[in-house]
């Protein structure tokens, strides 16, 4: 534990408070002039089931305080992972936040945003003193919710959540205790995940053999054409597949690659057929990704990709940048 | 959007409220008899920076209500991902929740738990009416926080959070627009993550060649010994590596595998050297996992494994259960 802060450093206090994970909401109301008002808030929480009450707090400095204080009705929108941009828009001042936003018709005049994870239409029940904030407690008059994955916020950053299954996800029954192998090994899970996804791609490529090494070589040449053998290997050899001249000659016989130059300076370029094959493979890889995303859910698929990127960054053997201009 | 609920179904209301992600806290105080009291709550939130105020709400039915109502001091503990069990313990009634729990000395008599993500030592500032709950607003007198990853809660389940980098994590510069290949392809990320992790394992096995297919075969035989070629392939062939008799003869020449039986019924068993090699490999795979976990952080590594398991379940080609008894 860090030292206790008896005298208050506001930044440290904010950082400590920020460790408490929250969802993200936009809270809206209508001004007396009929103009829509809305702000992003993560101070929302539920209070009571019967009567149904929720709360949130608003800075006494907020320009919208008078409107919320005098308005009776406001709506809380629990944002989905796809509404991060909307959150940013309502967190900043100035622009017309509601420009080009379609609204639903609610039970009051308070604006009702679309495509949220959940919405609560409220009427102020209490306004309480809360230091530099006012605590608004609202009675929920109507609510709805969808199955869109909710956006989260933690330590000043948006976050994706992975719900832990109530019972541990098991791929198999428990291994015998004398065995050191377990399905809970990161390396095993990476390998099995990789090969199972590749397997789905293979099924879509039913008329075509998919040799994984050939797949990698074509992909590299599709991004950076006209490479020599050593250059290809700088991009591919981390996979453990070392590309040889014989391997390239095999792709030449399949008319996927053309070999140019002299014996001591051979360079490899994609043929039109090679490019078409590679683009077809990547298009089908996107189909596989769509199928898996539909099964995992958008938010989990996105979280998996963020975590894999993080893994790749921390385990990078120093691969050259395939996409760098040259 | 689902239909609006104008008349209230408490279960639907609870489900809608549950979509708002929260952290998990334990809030403690001391009874007048000196006994420690503590409950798990996710209704915590920050209220004010100056003065420093936080709030949470407690059911009017709670047995601990009189203690919290009359006690002046209470502590909020924001739990870490490693305190899920503690959360469960303080969420249920009955047992002596504080048995065998070591406490820190705080500024009041309220129990101060250890190993949390953050702690706030408070004195009641206000108690507000909140329907079937009482809202406690506390002035924070002291706080501290650590870098332990915080536990989250969403829709009735514990959750792990993956913070989204403020700027998108890029492995490389932007690909040229005419190219269909992008680093943001799940299949690419799985392959690259898998091979980079395998590459780290290879470096630890510097005296030993690591042939990935041999690694898989030895692993399968280590868990289920005495298989024939077809049986080995049911466990291995999804990787695209098809195991042949010649491949097994190669492992026999390295004295890793012994071949038993007649020509039409050959069975393969691990030798002592084969078992030792395999166990060494898995031990080193665990070392790689520890290194990667240290770099990723415990919570992200755990989230990655949960998500990979989910991916494996939804893309399972029907692999037989390697660990099933036979």
XYZ file of C-alpha atoms in Angstrom:
652
model
C 0.000 0.000 0.000
C 1.112 3.500 -0.755
C 1.373 5.956 2.102
C -1.840 7.366 3.459
C -2.692 10.866 2.379
C -3.834 12.747 5.440
C -3.412 16.082 3.774
C -5.117 16.025 0.446
C -3.439 16.029 -2.881
C -6.447 16.462 -5.210
C -4.683 14.614 -8.029
C -3.901 11.611 -5.838
C -7.470 11.638 -4.490
C -8.846 11.700 -8.017
C -6.539 8.822 -8.998
C -7.670 6.752 -6.016
C -11.350 7.422 -6.790
C -10.726 6.562 -10.443
C -9.794 2.980 -9.583
C -13.474 2.339 -8.894
C -14.799 1.065 -12.236
C -18.021 2.582 -13.540
C -20.231 2.511 -16.559
C -20.681 5.648 -18.634
C -23.976 7.519 -18.890
C -25.327 10.538 -20.687
C -27.968 12.422 -18.728
C -30.334 14.693 -20.631
C -33.037 17.199 -19.868
C -34.827 20.053 -21.563
C -34.147 23.701 -20.756
C -36.953 26.177 -20.095
C -36.300 27.574 -23.567
C -36.951 24.127 -25.017
C -33.280 23.526 -25.873
C -31.986 20.005 -25.222
C -29.256 19.682 -22.573
C -27.021 16.683 -21.995
C -23.845 15.741 -20.149
C -21.676 12.675 -19.742
C -21.541 11.370 -16.167
C -20.152 8.302 -14.475
C -21.431 9.165 -11.006
C -24.654 7.255 -11.657
C -25.794 4.452 -9.404
C -28.909 2.625 -8.372
C -30.426 3.426 -4.980
C -33.763 1.734 -4.401
C -35.948 -0.913 -6.031
C -39.232 0.011 -4.382
C -39.783 2.863 -5.005
C -37.457 2.721 -8.031
C -34.763 5.359 -7.437
C -31.408 6.127 -9.036
C -28.884 8.882 -8.359
C -26.062 10.850 -9.926
C -24.210 14.007 -8.974
C -23.497 17.193 -10.851
C -20.826 19.813 -10.191
C -22.087 23.072 -8.761
C -19.874 24.719 -11.402
C -21.681 22.977 -14.276
C -23.385 25.339 -16.708
C -26.284 22.883 -16.843
C -26.909 22.968 -13.071
C -29.734 25.547 -13.197
C -31.528 23.536 -15.891
C -31.275 20.258 -14.004
C -32.206 21.970 -10.732
C -35.361 23.497 -12.107
C -36.294 20.787 -14.618
C -38.340 17.953 -13.201
C -37.553 15.282 -15.767
C -34.257 13.831 -16.941
C -33.183 10.674 -18.718
C -30.185 8.484 -17.911
C -28.632 6.597 -20.848
C -26.230 3.754 -20.038
C -23.902 3.835 -23.041
C -22.834 0.839 -25.084
C -19.297 0.052 -26.244
C -20.255 1.520 -29.608
C -21.128 4.914 -28.106
C -17.685 5.971 -26.982
C -17.685 8.844 -29.454
C -21.068 10.023 -28.198
C -19.660 9.973 -24.668
C -16.793 12.214 -25.753
C -19.171 14.573 -27.504
C -21.328 15.063 -24.401
C -18.289 15.353 -22.126
C -17.068 18.515 -23.835
C -18.659 21.951 -23.886
C -19.558 24.203 -26.734
C -20.780 22.537 -29.880
C -24.384 21.635 -30.440
C -24.254 18.208 -28.880
C -27.604 17.150 -30.292
C -26.892 18.096 -33.912
C -27.953 15.296 -36.252
C -28.832 12.972 -33.394
C -32.100 11.118 -33.778
C -34.212 10.989 -30.660
C -36.932 8.674 -29.466
C -40.157 9.953 -27.989
C -40.161 9.489 -24.214
C -42.706 10.156 -21.505
C -41.380 13.682 -20.915
C -39.788 16.392 -23.033
C -36.290 15.307 -21.960
C -34.347 14.034 -25.002
C -34.195 10.242 -25.303
C -31.110 8.962 -27.148
C -31.102 5.799 -29.252
C -29.013 2.602 -29.360
C -28.068 2.599 -25.668
C -27.548 -0.381 -23.384
C -30.214 0.852 -20.967
C -32.318 3.980 -20.407
C -34.057 5.316 -17.320
C -36.640 8.087 -17.607
C -36.763 9.879 -14.285
C -38.408 12.649 -12.334
C -36.424 14.394 -9.602
C -37.337 12.972 -6.190
C -34.657 14.700 -4.095
C -31.788 17.113 -4.540
C -29.167 16.705 -1.845
C -26.174 18.734 -0.755
C -22.921 17.040 -1.763
C -19.993 19.426 -1.234
C -18.963 20.827 -4.613
C -21.666 18.699 -6.261
C -25.440 18.354 -6.040
C -26.763 14.813 -5.688
C -29.842 14.222 -7.830
C -32.057 11.324 -6.800
C -34.681 10.460 -9.400
C -37.724 8.276 -9.416
C -37.639 5.984 -12.445
C -40.912 6.311 -14.348
C -39.942 4.156 -17.315
C -36.928 2.172 -18.422
C -35.799 -0.170 -21.149
C -32.668 -2.081 -21.986
C -31.061 -3.867 -24.897
C -28.382 -6.535 -25.189
C -25.713 -4.080 -26.374
C -22.502 -4.549 -24.393
C -22.027 -1.639 -21.964
C -19.051 0.706 -22.060
C -16.968 0.961 -18.902
C -14.608 3.571 -17.478
C -11.638 3.049 -15.202
C -8.757 5.279 -14.128
C -9.541 7.896 -16.719
C -9.785 5.504 -19.671
C -12.613 3.771 -21.439
C -12.587 0.054 -20.774
C -14.064 -3.145 -22.135
C -15.287 -5.688 -19.648
C -14.995 -9.445 -19.836
C -17.537 -11.036 -17.575
C -16.141 -13.983 -15.669
C -18.251 -17.096 -16.116
C -19.858 -18.045 -12.789
C -18.238 -21.448 -13.137
C -14.784 -21.639 -14.626
C -14.872 -22.293 -18.378
C -13.470 -25.743 -18.877
C -12.391 -27.054 -22.235
C -12.064 -30.545 -20.809
C -12.397 -32.417 -17.557
C -9.735 -31.949 -14.931
C -6.356 -33.356 -15.822
C -4.995 -36.044 -13.529
C -2.990 -34.397 -10.755
C 0.309 -36.093 -11.623
C 0.301 -34.422 -15.020
C 1.911 -31.033 -15.496
C -0.165 -30.286 -18.548
C -3.229 -28.196 -18.005
C -5.608 -26.509 -20.388
C -5.017 -23.316 -18.417
C -1.651 -22.689 -20.074
C -1.470 -19.452 -22.058
C 0.758 -21.022 -24.726
C -1.681 -23.894 -25.233
C -4.649 -21.521 -25.454
C -2.858 -19.303 -27.983
C -1.907 -22.279 -30.132
C -5.293 -23.925 -29.987
C -7.115 -20.644 -30.625
C -4.849 -19.855 -33.568
C -5.148 -23.259 -35.189
C -8.895 -23.534 -34.656
C -9.440 -20.156 -36.311
C -7.104 -21.197 -39.135
C -9.082 -24.397 -39.443
C -12.263 -22.413 -40.046
C -10.445 -20.522 -42.787
C -9.317 -23.799 -44.329
C -12.922 -24.988 -44.518
C -13.894 -21.867 -46.483
C -10.973 -22.442 -48.839
C -12.232 -25.934 -49.632
C -11.141 -25.908 -53.275
C -7.709 -24.670 -52.441
C -4.995 -26.178 -50.314
C -3.998 -23.818 -47.543
C -0.378 -24.204 -46.682
C 0.230 -21.902 -43.749
C 3.715 -20.963 -44.860
C 2.462 -20.125 -48.354
C -0.285 -18.031 -46.744
C 2.320 -16.000 -44.854
C 4.595 -15.571 -47.884
C 1.755 -14.409 -50.114
C 0.564 -12.007 -47.417
C 4.021 -10.482 -47.039
C 4.421 -10.094 -50.802
C 0.929 -8.632 -51.056
C 1.921 -5.853 -48.662
C 5.569 -5.457 -49.764
C 6.246 -6.923 -53.172
C 9.611 -7.598 -54.785
C 11.645 -8.986 -51.887
C 14.610 -11.322 -51.787
C 14.672 -14.501 -49.722
C 16.430 -12.920 -46.738
C 13.920 -10.086 -46.673
C 10.975 -12.471 -46.757
C 12.489 -14.377 -43.874
C 12.844 -11.271 -41.707
C 9.046 -11.087 -41.791
C 8.247 -14.797 -41.611
C 10.940 -16.646 -39.711
C 9.569 -15.812 -36.229
C 6.850 -18.353 -37.013
C 9.466 -21.088 -37.096
C 8.826 -21.620 -40.809
C 12.032 -20.805 -42.668
C 11.403 -19.956 -46.279
C 13.766 -21.647 -48.731
C 14.428 -21.196 -52.422
C 12.820 -24.595 -52.987
C 9.688 -23.349 -51.254
C 9.599 -20.298 -53.509
C 10.136 -22.465 -56.591
C 7.102 -24.494 -55.491
C 4.986 -21.299 -55.420
C 6.434 -20.382 -58.834
C 5.262 -23.720 -60.268
C 1.770 -22.897 -58.950
C 2.055 -19.569 -60.810
C 1.535 -17.619 -57.579
C 4.989 -16.045 -57.573
C 7.385 -14.971 -60.293
C 11.118 -15.098 -59.775
C 13.173 -12.273 -61.213
C 16.850 -11.353 -61.383
C 20.106 -13.270 -61.461
C 21.133 -16.291 -59.436
C 22.899 -14.265 -56.743
C 20.150 -11.646 -56.553
C 16.819 -13.405 -56.940
C 13.766 -11.324 -56.148
C 10.213 -12.555 -55.753
C 7.093 -10.813 -56.977
C 3.442 -11.815 -56.814
C 1.760 -12.830 -60.028
C -1.763 -11.605 -60.714
C -2.960 -15.050 -59.678
C -0.878 -14.871 -56.511
C -2.347 -11.502 -55.597
C -5.861 -12.685 -56.282
C -5.308 -15.809 -54.188
C -3.942 -13.802 -51.306
C -6.725 -11.224 -51.385
C -9.268 -14.020 -51.486
C -7.659 -15.589 -48.438
C -7.728 -12.351 -46.478
C -11.346 -11.719 -47.485
C -12.256 -15.173 -46.180
C -10.237 -14.524 -43.016
C -12.533 -11.532 -42.480
C -15.553 -13.795 -42.939
C -14.150 -16.105 -40.257
C -13.626 -13.092 -37.999
C -17.230 -11.973 -38.528
C -18.516 -15.437 -37.643
C -16.408 -15.597 -34.507
C -17.368 -12.031 -33.537
C -21.050 -12.893 -33.865
C -20.528 -15.836 -31.520
C -18.325 -14.013 -29.005
C -20.193 -10.709 -29.090
C -18.743 -7.463 -30.409
C -17.310 -6.315 -27.090
C -15.516 -9.558 -26.261
C -14.102 -9.819 -29.777
C -12.818 -6.260 -29.485
C -11.343 -6.939 -26.045
C -9.623 -10.076 -27.379
C -8.012 -8.061 -30.176
C -6.837 -5.327 -27.783
C -5.297 -7.956 -25.498
C -3.650 -9.850 -28.379
C -2.116 -6.577 -29.590
C -0.824 -5.926 -26.103
C 0.631 -9.468 -26.023
C 2.256 -8.926 -29.416
C 3.817 -5.659 -28.276
C 5.316 -7.197 -25.115
C 6.606 -10.305 -26.915
C 7.812 -8.618 -30.104
C 11.138 -10.146 -31.142
C 11.881 -6.939 -33.076
C 10.006 -7.657 -36.273
C 10.488 -5.050 -38.969
C 7.440 -2.932 -39.718
C 5.710 -4.693 -42.592
C 3.664 -1.611 -43.457
C 6.443 0.965 -43.199
C 6.966 3.056 -46.319
C 10.208 2.377 -48.159
C -34.755 -1.352 -27.921
C -36.954 -3.560 -25.849
C -40.375 -2.300 -24.904
C -40.598 0.291 -22.204
C -41.687 -0.918 -18.813
C -44.246 1.520 -17.518
C -45.490 -0.848 -14.894
C -42.572 -2.245 -12.998
C -41.260 -5.751 -13.203
C -38.669 -5.706 -10.384
C -36.580 -8.379 -12.120
C -36.455 -6.431 -15.390
C -35.627 -3.249 -13.479
C -32.819 -5.003 -11.659
C -31.508 -6.383 -14.972
C -31.547 -2.913 -16.560
C -29.737 -1.382 -13.557
C -27.211 -4.234 -13.636
C -25.966 -3.210 -17.072
C -24.263 -0.244 -15.420
C -20.774 -1.540 -14.675
C -19.364 -0.914 -11.204
C -16.376 -1.745 -9.097
C -16.812 -3.836 -5.971
C -16.249 -2.477 -2.462
C -16.368 -3.775 1.070
C -17.509 -1.206 3.608
C -16.621 -1.739 7.238
C -17.376 -0.184 10.571
C -17.236 -1.086 14.241
C -20.329 -1.894 16.291
C -20.941 -0.330 19.698
C -19.947 -3.673 21.226
C -16.595 -3.431 19.464
C -17.420 -6.161 16.937
C -16.262 -5.538 13.373
C -19.006 -5.196 10.747
C -18.557 -5.354 6.987
C -20.621 -5.722 3.842
C -20.004 -5.936 0.113
C -21.498 -3.032 -1.859
C -21.313 -1.812 -5.429
C -23.417 1.311 -4.869
C -20.305 3.332 -4.092
C -19.435 6.453 -6.038
C -17.482 9.650 -5.693
C -19.384 12.867 -5.034
C -17.119 15.823 -4.338
C -13.440 16.692 -4.509
C -13.491 19.707 -2.189
C -14.624 18.825 0.414
C -13.730 15.190 -0.378
C -17.004 13.239 -0.269
C -18.058 9.765 -1.382
C -21.388 7.949 -1.116
C -22.952 4.507 -1.025
C -26.390 3.221 -0.108
C -27.528 0.528 2.278
C -30.824 -1.348 2.355
C -33.157 -0.399 5.188
C -33.563 -4.159 5.687
C -29.843 -4.696 6.289
C -28.960 -6.060 9.710
C -25.990 -3.702 9.752
C -28.109 -0.555 9.229
C -28.300 0.413 12.922
C -24.528 0.089 13.273
C -23.777 2.211 10.214
C -26.456 4.736 11.193
C -25.051 5.268 14.657
C -21.361 4.750 13.908
C -19.527 7.811 12.738
C -16.627 6.160 10.946
C -16.535 3.642 8.122
C -13.983 2.515 5.570
C -14.534 1.841 1.881
C -12.257 -0.776 0.275
C -12.137 -0.906 -3.521
C -11.409 -4.590 -4.152
C -8.768 -5.949 -6.501
C -9.216 -8.788 -8.999
C -7.572 -11.058 -6.449
C -10.201 -10.327 -3.785
C -13.199 -11.921 -5.468
C -13.428 -14.519 -2.727
C -13.362 -11.816 -0.045
C -16.192 -10.085 -1.870
C -18.268 -13.271 -1.744
C -17.511 -13.711 1.938
C -18.729 -10.222 2.840
C -21.775 -10.520 0.569
C -23.253 -13.384 2.581
C -24.598 -13.367 6.101
C -23.803 -15.514 9.061
C -20.225 -16.608 9.426
C -17.601 -14.555 11.160
C -16.494 -12.559 8.151
C -13.375 -11.231 9.841
C -12.034 -14.591 11.016
C -8.325 -14.891 10.238
C -8.248 -11.618 8.331
C -5.332 -9.367 9.117
C -6.208 -5.728 9.538
C -4.247 -2.530 9.216
C -4.459 0.222 11.797
C -6.521 3.128 10.477
C -7.429 6.523 11.864
C -10.607 5.177 13.477
C -11.703 1.898 15.033
C -13.356 0.815 11.766
C -11.590 -2.306 10.393
C -9.115 -1.584 7.594
C -8.612 -4.513 5.187
C -5.339 -5.210 3.395
C -4.278 -5.721 -0.233
C -7.023 -3.591 -1.787
C -6.849 -1.440 -4.885
C -7.870 1.675 -2.931
C -9.163 2.545 0.537
C -11.107 5.533 1.806
C -11.427 6.187 5.544
C -14.573 8.216 6.080
C -16.740 9.938 8.639
C -20.465 10.244 7.976
C -21.295 13.703 6.624
C -24.946 13.116 5.691
C -27.533 10.347 5.771
C -30.191 10.821 3.130
C -33.547 9.221 2.479
C -33.391 6.906 -0.551
C -36.586 4.844 -0.754
C -35.838 1.337 0.506
C -32.210 2.360 1.053
C -30.357 4.957 3.093
C -27.742 7.008 1.229
C -24.573 7.504 3.271
C -22.372 10.414 2.256
C -18.988 10.372 3.942
C -16.182 12.827 4.238
C -12.905 11.175 3.287
C -10.376 11.711 6.076
C -7.624 9.517 4.650
C -7.118 7.350 1.596
C -4.492 5.290 -0.144
C -4.262 3.250 -3.282
C -2.073 0.601 -4.873
C -1.514 -0.568 -8.427
C -3.538 -3.765 -7.992
C -6.009 -4.191 -10.850
C -9.565 -3.491 -9.637
C -12.372 -6.032 -9.745
C -15.490 -5.071 -11.678
C -19.111 -6.199 -11.591
C -21.635 -6.217 -14.430
C -25.036 -7.818 -14.876
C -24.670 -9.963 -11.798
C -21.220 -11.322 -12.636
C -17.701 -10.405 -11.690
C -15.834 -8.925 -14.607
C -12.303 -8.144 -15.691
C -11.692 -4.862 -17.443
C -9.391 -4.168 -20.347
C -8.625 -0.492 -20.506
C -8.638 0.859 -24.027
C -5.464 2.711 -24.887
C -6.200 6.421 -25.436
C -4.688 6.122 -28.866
C -5.254 2.938 -30.805
C -2.456 0.435 -30.287
C -0.643 0.182 -33.571
C 1.768 -2.596 -34.348
C 2.876 -0.793 -37.487
C 2.159 2.312 -39.468
C -1.029 2.503 -41.485
C -1.170 0.127 -44.426
C -1.585 1.700 -47.828
C -5.276 2.057 -48.644
C -5.222 -0.199 -51.716
C -4.164 -3.159 -49.610
C -6.752 -5.397 -47.999
C -4.321 -6.579 -45.364
C -4.519 -4.875 -42.035
C -2.934 -5.607 -38.698
C -6.425 -5.421 -37.217
C -7.360 -8.888 -38.447
C -8.195 -11.359 -35.680
C -6.583 -14.258 -37.558
C -3.349 -12.325 -37.995
C -3.284 -11.307 -34.335
C -3.893 -14.887 -33.197
C -1.150 -16.228 -35.453
C 1.360 -13.560 -34.556
C 0.593 -13.818 -30.835
C 0.904 -17.591 -30.938
C 4.179 -17.652 -32.846
C 5.761 -14.861 -30.813
C 4.958 -16.699 -27.570
C 6.296 -19.907 -29.106
C 9.387 -18.018 -30.123
C 10.040 -17.044 -26.507
C 9.742 -20.710 -25.571
C 12.217 -21.616 -28.306
C 14.747 -19.201 -26.852
C 14.511 -20.909 -23.454
C 14.985 -24.286 -25.129
C 18.215 -23.093 -26.688
C 19.993 -26.440 -26.443
C 17.108 -28.301 -27.917
C 15.431 -27.977 -31.256
C 11.742 -27.253 -30.860
C 9.742 -28.743 -33.645
C 6.189 -27.601 -33.079
C 4.669 -30.843 -34.304
C 6.937 -32.867 -32.012
C 5.918 -30.568 -29.156
C 2.248 -31.359 -29.788
C 2.810 -35.116 -30.146
C 4.827 -35.321 -26.937
C 2.203 -33.263 -25.110
C -0.597 -35.559 -26.266
C 1.340 -38.681 -25.290
C 2.236 -37.108 -21.950
C -1.454 -36.742 -21.137
C -2.722 -39.921 -22.888
C 0.015 -42.440 -23.533
C -0.122 -45.520 -25.757
C -2.025 -44.264 -28.798
C -2.036 -45.338 -32.406
C -1.399 -42.983 -35.289
C -5.084 -42.324 -35.990
C -5.708 -41.522 -32.326
C -2.786 -39.096 -32.184
C -4.136 -37.387 -35.273
C -7.588 -36.883 -33.755
C -5.860 -34.642 -31.202
C -3.296 -32.991 -33.459
C -4.628 -32.734 -36.999
C -6.689 -29.564 -36.394
C -3.349 -27.751 -36.350
C -2.823 -28.676 -39.994
C 0.154 -30.849 -39.043
C -0.699 -34.404 -40.013
C 1.352 -36.907 -38.075
C 2.834 -39.698 -40.191
C 4.581 -42.945 -39.356
C 7.787 -41.403 -40.690
C 7.380 -38.534 -38.217
C 6.944 -41.003 -35.363
C 10.001 -42.972 -36.520
C 11.969 -39.722 -36.359
C 10.930 -39.267 -32.711
C 11.846 -42.920 -32.089
C 15.363 -42.293 -33.438
C 15.653 -39.402 -30.958
C 14.627 -41.888 -28.232
C 11.630 -39.764 -27.286
C 9.033 -42.323 -28.318
C 8.965 -46.122 -28.374
C 6.953 -48.005 -30.967
C 5.142 -51.119 -29.821
C 2.982 -53.758 -31.455
C 2.692 -55.285 -34.904
C 2.805 -53.549 -38.288
C -0.963 -53.214 -38.598
C -1.423 -52.147 -34.985
C 1.460 -49.908 -34.050
C 1.111 -48.029 -30.785
C 3.282 -45.205 -29.524
C 4.432 -44.648 -25.962
C 6.643 -42.011 -24.441
C 10.084 -43.040 -23.303
C 11.421 -41.726 -20.014
C 13.473 -39.259 -22.046
C 10.382 -38.282 -24.022
C 8.404 -37.612 -20.853
C 11.228 -35.647 -19.336
C 11.579 -33.561 -22.503
C 7.881 -32.856 -22.615
C 7.651 -31.917 -18.948
C 10.641 -29.641 -19.362
C 8.940 -27.959 -22.282
C 5.734 -27.387 -20.361
C 7.681 -26.065 -17.363
C 9.413 -23.581 -19.646
C 6.073 -22.690 -21.246
C 4.969 -21.705 -17.743
C 8.063 -19.543 -17.377
C 7.153 -17.803 -20.639
C 3.625 -17.314 -19.312
C 4.946 -15.776 -16.098
C 7.135 -13.371 -18.049
C 4.272 -12.328 -20.283
C 1.904 -12.020 -17.300
C 4.379 -9.749 -15.540
C 4.461 -7.522 -18.627
C 0.722 -7.552 -19.299
C -0.403 -7.375 -15.687
C -2.253 -10.139 -13.872
C -5.739 -8.909 -14.765
C -5.087 -8.505 -18.493
C -3.362 -11.900 -18.684
C -6.352 -13.466 -16.951
C -8.803 -11.676 -19.253
C -6.831 -12.843 -22.296
C -7.062 -16.453 -21.128
C -10.810 -16.194 -20.464
C -11.349 -14.732 -23.941
C -9.148 -17.332 -25.647
C -11.112 -20.088 -23.906
C -14.321 -18.511 -25.139
C -12.868 -18.363 -28.667
C -11.815 -21.999 -28.447
C -15.289 -23.048 -27.318
C -17.032 -21.225 -30.185
C -14.574 -22.475 -32.817
C -14.172 -26.029 -31.541
C -14.131 -28.416 -34.504
C -15.252 -31.189 -32.142
C -11.920 -32.165 -30.665
C -12.067 -35.165 -28.378
C -11.500 -34.390 -24.717
C -7.791 -34.957 -24.195
C -8.177 -35.186 -20.442
C -11.235 -37.426 -20.344
C -10.810 -40.625 -18.360
C -10.753 -43.797 -20.460
